[in-house]
Amino acid sequence: MNFEARKIYERMQLMLDAAPMAISFFNKDLDIIQCNQEVVKMFCLTSKEDYINKLYQLMPPYQPDGTISKKAFKEMISQAFSKRYTLQKFVYQRMDGVIIHTETTFVRVRHEGENIVIGYTQDQSDKYQAQGREQEAIATSKLMLDAMPLACFLVRKDFKALDCNEAAVTLFGFANKKEALERYREIYPKTNPNANKANFVSSVKSPSYLEITLESGYSNFEYTHQCVDGSLIPCEVTLVRLDFHGESVVAAYLKDLRPIKDMAAKVKYFEVIEEENRTKTQFLARMSHEIRTPVSVIAGTSAVELRKTTHSSETREAFLQIQRSSELLTSIIDDILDLSKVAAGKMKIINKPYDTASLIVDSLQFNRLNFGSNKNIALLLDVDEHLPTNIIGDELRIKQILNNILSNAFKYTEEGTIALSFKIETISDYNDKIYLDINVSDTGQGMTQDQVDCLFTEYSRFNEEENRHIVGTGLGMSITYQLVNMMDGEITATSKLGEGTIVSVRIPQLKHGDQVLGEELTQKLKNYEIDELTTVKKESFTYEAMPYGKVLVVDDLTSNLYVAKNLLKPYELTVDTTSSGQSAIDMIKSGNVYDIVFMDHMMPDMDGMDAVRHLRNLGYNHPIVALTANAILGQEELLLKNGFDDFISKPIELSRLNGCLVKFIRDKYSPKISQNLSAGLTNSFIRDAQPAITTLKLCLDKLSNETDDEALKSYIITTHGMKSALIYIEQQALSKEADILEEAGKEKNLDVIKEKTQPFIDRLTYVVEALIESSGGACGEDTYDEDPIFLYRQLKIICEACKNYNIKVAKNALEQLMQKNWSKETTALFDKISVFLLHSEFEEAIEYIQTFL
């Protein structure tokens, strides 16, 4: 090839490579003989040779029409050879898996005396994707329109419907879209309750909604349509003006308002019910507080007076009647509150294991003591020996059911028989599930059938005139009925006027273990041998003096403060009182610390909850116990979550009050006395502690207002001596307190001395009294362990240690001496040496010891 020809070839190759389409040359054998650079770029290859070698690898196995790609490609080229020209669409697949949609023009030409085919290929992927997206958008729009929960019509200004969706067909009861479009006008009734000045169809008197929308572009209103069957459908209508092929049309969106209106009616109904329940609950809570507050005073005052032994028998009986009446009034309030809890859904069933024998015994004892003690009634008991020893259920609620039924039987039976039976019924296909069957029958007044039918309704009482002496609200059986239902049980009653009543309860429970009561235990129950079987006896306690304790009672009523102070009197506590939450805060901020603050829950200005929150924010972390007349379920949990440490309901429960005092005061302060102390060590400590208590009281009195150096010195010596002595009798905690007091004396910290000395004296007194009691009341004045040789040897060790300034050895030798029981004179020697060592006065100690050697 000459130079000129080469230049022409290179120019042509350059133009070929720069062409904006892929160009390929095929010979009669359908093989590629040449291509341009665009082919390499289109298929993301490395070179033209790569394309020539991998042409058929750049095709998917099949074309979209199902033909084999390689075969289809060869047919396209063959067709170009035979027809000279052909235009074909073809799909390629790059090596990275990307699909390429192309359009290729094949042209047959003569080259060097032979026919070849040139293929001009354009990438049409973007075009295909755009078409695909358009078709997908159309399909999606149609799908979305038909799936839309709103009925939709496209309406012309002449009120002819152009299109609609499936929701419109369904809403108005048409057979299909065609019928919906043809009968579109029929969905508008001639008269419309929602139409005021404007309507859909007529525009004779005023503009129609359609005309308003065509003018303004948008409308929204409520309109009542009708189905093809004539039923009315209230709808929210939204009209939007659109441009459709150069014509203004309106898209009408119709929302069925029937579910919303039904829901609104139900919501309104439940809002009314909820508001009524809320009002009732608030009323009951307030009533509970307002009634329980004076009842608390009555019950507390009667309890205080009954402790006294100076009353005549008539006065004592009067106070007993007052106490019983207050207990009855509290019981009535509890019944009303229980009923409100059930109605409000706040009563909960809490299932856990319980002892069946204890359940039976407790229910019998309670009712015999409270209702049957003064009546000529035989109480018969029948218990199935196969009854499980332990059952899983809500023991408290079952007791409540039992007590309500039994109390009614006792109330309405003057004489005769009351029979109580417990039986078990197993449930097939369930290994652990059983039915607990309880029956109570009596030979009392009985009821008519009409009265039986009303037995489980609220406030039901019968034969009012005859039974006016019987107290109660008539709520017990209503509560019982609802409790049984809450446990998925059944309750029935049968009765005959003048002959008695039978009440049967059937409650599903779960067995807890395989042990059953058995014949021996059930026989004991039937024979009322119940004392040894009672696992939960009526709580009793003795008042334990706690003179070292200090409490604050906060209540806005003077009468409540009076009752609380008198109830606390047997404990010999220091009792402060105040009438408001703010004054309690001020007292504590001024430096007062209490073992317990008893805080009334509801007070004017600042209630107990706010006062406790304020105290906790101040960092006050000592126990605060709520006194509340509000016994609504969940109140205790609420109080505990908001800073209270415990909860006592009004009228004040003496057992719970005692429990709080024991828990927060006695158990905190009362040291445990070891039973392994020798008689000598015990007597020695008692002889040392008794004068120490006297000395500390005198020192505290002298130091209460000003610093007294002599008193401080005596205070330091005494607390130091007690620090060591307490360790010997295993009272490490109290020894630590003595150490704190000793350091306060050295630092002349009168605030600590005044705050902590008296509690220390009280606890030290408790230890001394406990030791005297454990030693039989004798102090052992004549039992000494005088050992002159041991005494001489230890004093020499102390003396040598002082010469070498070795205080540790000296103290150790002194402590060994103090472990024995010495005479009072010898003990005084040790105390003096101890003071010298305390102040590191070694020369003085040596001089003092040498007078005894």
mmCIF file of N, CA and C in Angstrom, residues 400-477:
data_model
loop_
_atom_site.group_PDB
_atom_site.id
_atom_site.type_symbol
_atom_site.label_atom_id
_atom_site.label_comp_id
_atom_site.label_asym_id
_atom_site.label_seq_id
_atom_site.Cartn_x
_atom_site.Cartn_y
_atom_site.Cartn_z
ATOM 1 N N GLN A 400 -62.836 -13.780 99.755
ATOM 2 C CA GLN A 400 -63.844 -12.728 99.707
ATOM 3 C C GLN A 400 -65.198 -13.302 99.290
ATOM 4 N N ILE A 401 -65.185 -14.191 98.307
ATOM 5 C CA ILE A 401 -66.427 -14.850 97.863
ATOM 6 C C ILE A 401 -67.021 -15.668 99.004
ATOM 7 N N LEU A 402 -66.165 -16.484 99.635
ATOM 8 C CA LEU A 402 -66.618 -17.322 100.749
ATOM 9 C C LEU A 402 -67.183 -16.485 101.886
ATOM 10 N N ASN A 403 -66.485 -15.429 102.244
ATOM 11 C CA ASN A 403 -66.927 -14.600 103.361
ATOM 12 C C ASN A 403 -68.250 -13.912 103.064
ATOM 13 N N ASN A 404 -68.431 -13.456 101.822
ATOM 14 C CA ASN A 404 -69.693 -12.809 101.463
ATOM 15 C C ASN A 404 -70.861 -13.786 101.564
ATOM 16 N N ILE A 405 -70.660 -15.016 101.039
ATOM 17 C CA ILE A 405 -71.746 -16.003 101.058
ATOM 18 C C ILE A 405 -72.022 -16.460 102.492
ATOM 19 N N LEU A 406 -70.957 -16.768 103.254
ATOM 20 C CA LEU A 406 -71.146 -17.234 104.630
ATOM 21 C C LEU A 406 -71.736 -16.149 105.522
ATOM 22 N N SER A 407 -71.290 -14.905 105.339
ATOM 23 C CA SER A 407 -71.820 -13.829 106.184
ATOM 24 C C SER A 407 -73.316 -13.652 105.948
ATOM 25 N N ASN A 408 -73.750 -13.798 104.694
ATOM 26 C CA ASN A 408 -75.189 -13.730 104.407
ATOM 27 C C ASN A 408 -75.923 -14.867 105.103
ATOM 28 N N ALA A 409 -75.322 -16.064 105.046
ATOM 29 C CA ALA A 409 -75.966 -17.214 105.685
ATOM 30 C C ALA A 409 -76.114 -16.988 107.181
ATOM 31 N N PHE A 410 -75.072 -16.466 107.833
ATOM 32 C CA PHE A 410 -75.131 -16.209 109.268
ATOM 33 C C PHE A 410 -76.102 -15.074 109.591
ATOM 34 N N LYS A 411 -76.087 -14.015 108.740
ATOM 35 C CA LYS A 411 -76.955 -12.872 109.006
ATOM 36 C C LYS A 411 -78.431 -13.260 108.990
ATOM 37 N N TYR A 412 -78.809 -14.072 108.013
ATOM 38 C CA TYR A 412 -80.230 -14.357 107.799
ATOM 39 C C TYR A 412 -80.661 -15.707 108.386
ATOM 40 N N THR A 413 -79.806 -16.271 109.252
ATOM 41 C CA THR A 413 -80.176 -17.506 109.954
ATOM 42 C C THR A 413 -80.072 -17.251 111.457
ATOM 43 N N GLU A 414 -81.195 -17.320 112.148
ATOM 44 C CA GLU A 414 -81.192 -17.089 113.592
ATOM 45 C C GLU A 414 -80.817 -18.347 114.353
ATOM 46 N N GLU A 415 -81.309 -19.477 113.865
ATOM 47 C CA GLU A 415 -80.958 -20.755 114.468
ATOM 48 C C GLU A 415 -81.127 -21.846 113.429
ATOM 49 N N GLY A 416 -80.501 -22.989 113.688
ATOM 50 C CA GLY A 416 -80.580 -24.086 112.731
ATOM 51 C C GLY A 416 -79.204 -24.524 112.281
ATOM 52 N N THR A 417 -79.043 -24.663 110.981
ATOM 53 C CA THR A 417 -77.808 -25.255 110.453
ATOM 54 C C THR A 417 -77.290 -24.451 109.257
ATOM 55 N N ILE A 418 -75.972 -24.318 109.220
ATOM 56 C CA ILE A 418 -75.291 -23.804 108.021
ATOM 57 C C ILE A 418 -74.272 -24.862 107.626
ATOM 58 N N ALA A 419 -74.361 -25.317 106.382
ATOM 59 C CA ALA A 419 -73.464 -26.366 105.889
ATOM 60 C C ALA A 419 -72.571 -25.807 104.787
ATOM 61 N N LEU A 420 -71.283 -26.077 104.922
ATOM 62 C CA LEU A 420 -70.295 -25.634 103.928
ATOM 63 C C LEU A 420 -69.576 -26.865 103.395
ATOM 64 N N SER A 421 -69.493 -26.987 102.078
ATOM 65 C CA SER A 421 -68.808 -28.149 101.487
ATOM 66 C C SER A 421 -67.830 -27.704 100.410
ATOM 67 N N PHE A 422 -66.715 -28.448 100.327
ATOM 68 C CA PHE A 422 -65.694 -28.229 99.299
ATOM 69 C C PHE A 422 -65.479 -29.545 98.563
ATOM 70 N N LYS A 423 -65.670 -29.522 97.253
ATOM 71 C CA LYS A 423 -65.463 -30.729 96.460
ATOM 72 C C LYS A 423 -64.603 -30.391 95.247
ATOM 73 N N ILE A 424 -64.058 -31.438 94.656
ATOM 74 C CA ILE A 424 -63.190 -31.267 93.486
ATOM 75 C C ILE A 424 -63.785 -32.025 92.313
ATOM 76 N N GLU A 425 -63.684 -31.401 91.135
ATOM 77 C CA GLU A 425 -64.111 -32.066 89.902
ATOM 78 C C GLU A 425 -62.968 -31.948 88.888
ATOM 79 N N THR A 426 -62.470 -33.087 88.456
ATOM 80 C CA THR A 426 -61.371 -33.064 87.483
ATOM 81 C C THR A 426 -61.915 -32.786 86.096
ATOM 82 N N ILE A 427 -61.068 -32.232 85.242
ATOM 83 C CA ILE A 427 -61.444 -31.900 83.871
ATOM 84 C C ILE A 427 -60.683 -32.830 82.938
ATOM 85 N N SER A 428 -61.400 -33.567 82.114
ATOM 86 C CA SER A 428 -60.755 -34.501 81.184
ATOM 87 C C SER A 428 -59.853 -33.755 80.220
ATOM 88 N N ASP A 429 -58.801 -34.425 79.781
ATOM 89 C CA ASP A 429 -57.814 -33.887 78.841
ATOM 90 C C ASP A 429 -56.901 -32.833 79.481
ATOM 91 N N TYR A 430 -57.101 -32.537 80.772
ATOM 92 C CA TYR A 430 -56.226 -31.600 81.470
ATOM 93 C C TYR A 430 -55.731 -32.265 82.748
ATOM 94 N N ASN A 431 -54.426 -32.406 82.878
ATOM 95 C CA ASN A 431 -53.872 -33.085 84.054
ATOM 96 C C ASN A 431 -53.961 -32.225 85.317
ATOM 97 N N ASP A 432 -53.768 -30.919 85.159
ATOM 98 C CA ASP A 432 -53.673 -30.048 86.327
ATOM 99 C C ASP A 432 -54.918 -29.204 86.563
ATOM 100 N N LYS A 433 -55.796 -29.087 85.587
ATOM 101 C CA LYS A 433 -56.957 -28.205 85.724
ATOM 102 C C LYS A 433 -58.089 -28.920 86.453
ATOM 103 N N ILE A 434 -58.687 -28.222 87.421
ATOM 104 C CA ILE A 434 -59.793 -28.792 88.194
ATOM 105 C C ILE A 434 -60.870 -27.725 88.360
ATOM 106 N N TYR A 435 -62.038 -28.182 88.826
ATOM 107 C CA TYR A 435 -63.075 -27.257 89.264
ATOM 108 C C TYR A 435 -63.176 -27.360 90.785
ATOM 109 N N LEU A 436 -63.119 -26.215 91.473
ATOM 110 C CA LEU A 436 -63.352 -26.169 92.912
ATOM 111 C C LEU A 436 -64.831 -25.848 93.118
ATOM 112 N N ASP A 437 -65.567 -26.820 93.657
ATOM 113 C CA ASP A 437 -67.010 -26.653 93.892
ATOM 114 C C ASP A 437 -67.240 -26.319 95.362
ATOM 115 N N ILE A 438 -67.845 -25.161 95.623
ATOM 116 C CA ILE A 438 -68.149 -24.713 96.982
ATOM 117 C C ILE A 438 -69.654 -24.553 97.112
ATOM 118 N N ASN A 439 -70.233 -25.146 98.163
ATOM 119 C CA ASN A 439 -71.669 -25.033 98.410
ATOM 120 C C ASN A 439 -71.905 -24.533 99.829
ATOM 121 N N VAL A 440 -72.772 -23.559 99.964
ATOM 122 C CA VAL A 440 -73.184 -23.057 101.277
ATOM 123 C C VAL A 440 -74.703 -23.144 101.350
ATOM 124 N N SER A 441 -75.191 -23.900 102.320
ATOM 125 C CA SER A 441 -76.646 -24.015 102.512
ATOM 126 C C SER A 441 -76.993 -23.614 103.930
ATOM 127 N N ASP A 442 -78.159 -23.000 104.107
ATOM 128 C CA ASP A 442 -78.589 -22.590 105.443
ATOM 129 C C ASP A 442 -80.072 -22.888 105.609
ATOM 130 N N THR A 443 -80.507 -22.848 106.850
ATOM 131 C CA THR A 443 -81.927 -23.084 107.171
ATOM 132 C C THR A 443 -82.561 -21.774 107.615
ATOM 133 N N GLY A 444 -82.102 -20.679 107.017
ATOM 134 C CA GLY A 444 -82.559 -19.354 107.424
ATOM 135 C C GLY A 444 -83.853 -18.930 106.775
ATOM 136 N N GLN A 445 -84.016 -17.630 106.559
ATOM 137 C CA GLN A 445 -85.277 -17.041 106.112
ATOM 138 C C GLN A 445 -85.688 -17.507 104.718
ATOM 139 N N GLY A 446 -84.691 -17.721 103.836
ATOM 140 C CA GLY A 446 -85.015 -18.087 102.466
ATOM 141 C C GLY A 446 -85.531 -16.900 101.671
ATOM 142 N N MET A 447 -85.767 -17.118 100.374
ATOM 143 C CA MET A 447 -86.211 -16.038 99.480
ATOM 144 C C MET A 447 -87.246 -16.571 98.502
ATOM 145 N N THR A 448 -88.008 -15.636 97.941
ATOM 146 C CA THR A 448 -88.912 -15.976 96.847
ATOM 147 C C THR A 448 -88.089 -16.074 95.572
ATOM 148 N N GLN A 449 -88.685 -16.601 94.506
ATOM 149 C CA GLN A 449 -87.968 -16.739 93.249
ATOM 150 C C GLN A 449 -87.612 -15.371 92.670
ATOM 151 N N ASP A 450 -88.524 -14.407 92.839
ATOM 152 C CA ASP A 450 -88.233 -13.050 92.360
ATOM 153 C C ASP A 450 -87.024 -12.472 93.081
ATOM 154 N N GLN A 451 -86.938 -12.758 94.380
ATOM 155 C CA GLN A 451 -85.791 -12.269 95.143
ATOM 156 C C GLN A 451 -84.497 -12.967 94.727
ATOM 157 N N VAL A 452 -84.605 -14.270 94.441
ATOM 158 C CA VAL A 452 -83.426 -15.004 93.953
ATOM 159 C C VAL A 452 -82.946 -14.412 92.641
ATOM 160 N N ASP A 453 -83.897 -14.054 91.775
ATOM 161 C CA ASP A 453 -83.524 -13.481 90.470
ATOM 162 C C ASP A 453 -82.787 -12.156 90.618
ATOM 163 N N CYS A 454 -83.027 -11.455 91.708
ATOM 164 C CA CYS A 454 -82.370 -10.151 91.924
ATOM 165 C C CYS A 454 -81.174 -10.237 92.862
ATOM 166 N N LEU A 455 -80.813 -11.456 93.295
ATOM 167 C CA LEU A 455 -79.809 -11.626 94.343
ATOM 168 C C LEU A 455 -78.461 -11.016 93.988
ATOM 169 N N PHE A 456 -78.083 -11.136 92.713
ATOM 170 C CA PHE A 456 -76.731 -10.713 92.324
ATOM 171 C C PHE A 456 -76.692 -9.309 91.745
ATOM 172 N N THR A 457 -77.773 -8.544 91.904
ATOM 173 C CA THR A 457 -77.775 -7.160 91.440
ATOM 174 C C THR A 457 -77.322 -6.250 92.568
ATOM 175 N N GLU A 458 -76.945 -5.022 92.208
ATOM 176 C CA GLU A 458 -76.398 -4.099 93.203
ATOM 177 C C GLU A 458 -77.467 -3.639 94.192
ATOM 178 N N TYR A 459 -77.026 -3.448 95.427
ATOM 179 C CA TYR A 459 -77.845 -2.888 96.508
ATOM 180 C C TYR A 459 -79.112 -3.700 96.774
ATOM 181 N N SER A 460 -79.023 -5.028 96.615
ATOM 182 C CA SER A 460 -80.190 -5.878 96.836
ATOM 183 C C SER A 460 -80.277 -6.286 98.306
ATOM 184 N N ARG A 461 -81.360 -5.907 98.942
ATOM 185 C CA ARG A 461 -81.663 -6.335 100.310
ATOM 186 C C ARG A 461 -83.135 -6.712 100.345
ATOM 187 N N PHE A 462 -83.452 -7.766 101.101
ATOM 188 C CA PHE A 462 -84.813 -8.294 101.099
ATOM 189 C C PHE A 462 -85.430 -8.193 102.495
ATOM 190 N N ASN A 463 -86.751 -8.159 102.483
ATOM 191 C CA ASN A 463 -87.501 -8.131 103.754
ATOM 192 C C ASN A 463 -86.965 -7.024 104.669
ATOM 193 N N GLU A 464 -86.900 -5.783 104.122
ATOM 194 C CA GLU A 464 -86.282 -4.678 104.834
ATOM 195 C C GLU A 464 -86.875 -4.466 106.221
ATOM 196 N N GLU A 465 -88.193 -4.539 106.320
ATOM 197 C CA GLU A 465 -88.841 -4.285 107.595
ATOM 198 C C GLU A 465 -88.420 -5.313 108.643
ATOM 199 N N GLU A 466 -88.432 -6.582 108.216
ATOM 200 C CA GLU A 466 -88.085 -7.659 109.145
ATOM 201 C C GLU A 466 -86.598 -7.650 109.492
ATOM 202 N N ASN A 467 -85.751 -7.232 108.519
ATOM 203 C CA ASN A 467 -84.301 -7.338 108.713
ATOM 204 C C ASN A 467 -83.631 -5.989 108.926
ATOM 205 N N ARG A 468 -84.378 -5.015 109.434
ATOM 206 C CA ARG A 468 -83.782 -3.690 109.592
ATOM 207 C C ARG A 468 -82.632 -3.680 110.603
ATOM 208 N N HIS A 469 -82.588 -4.702 111.471
ATOM 209 C CA HIS A 469 -81.493 -4.789 112.441
ATOM 210 C C HIS A 469 -80.217 -5.351 111.824
ATOM 211 N N ILE A 470 -80.331 -5.898 110.601
ATOM 212 C CA ILE A 470 -79.160 -6.479 109.931
ATOM 213 C C ILE A 470 -78.469 -5.382 109.129
ATOM 214 N N VAL A 471 -77.208 -5.164 109.429
ATOM 215 C CA VAL A 471 -76.492 -4.070 108.773
ATOM 216 C C VAL A 471 -75.855 -4.565 107.476
ATOM 217 N N GLY A 472 -75.630 -3.628 106.551
ATOM 218 C CA GLY A 472 -74.983 -3.967 105.277
ATOM 219 C C GLY A 472 -75.550 -3.143 104.148
ATOM 220 N N THR A 473 -74.876 -3.179 103.013
ATOM 221 C CA THR A 473 -75.273 -2.381 101.848
ATOM 222 C C THR A 473 -76.012 -3.186 100.806
ATOM 223 N N GLY A 474 -75.971 -4.517 100.890
ATOM 224 C CA GLY A 474 -76.549 -5.342 99.838
ATOM 225 C C GLY A 474 -75.649 -5.477 98.634
ATOM 226 N N LEU A 475 -74.371 -5.109 98.797
ATOM 227 C CA LEU A 475 -73.435 -5.175 97.670
ATOM 228 C C LEU A 475 -72.667 -6.480 97.619
ATOM 229 N N GLY A 476 -72.619 -7.207 98.728
ATOM 230 C CA GLY A 476 -71.744 -8.370 98.828
ATOM 231 C C GLY A 476 -71.968 -9.400 97.743
ATOM 232 N N MET A 477 -73.224 -9.762 97.470
ATOM 233 C CA MET A 477 -73.490 -10.808 96.480
ATOM 234 C C MET A 477 -73.249 -10.311 95.059
#
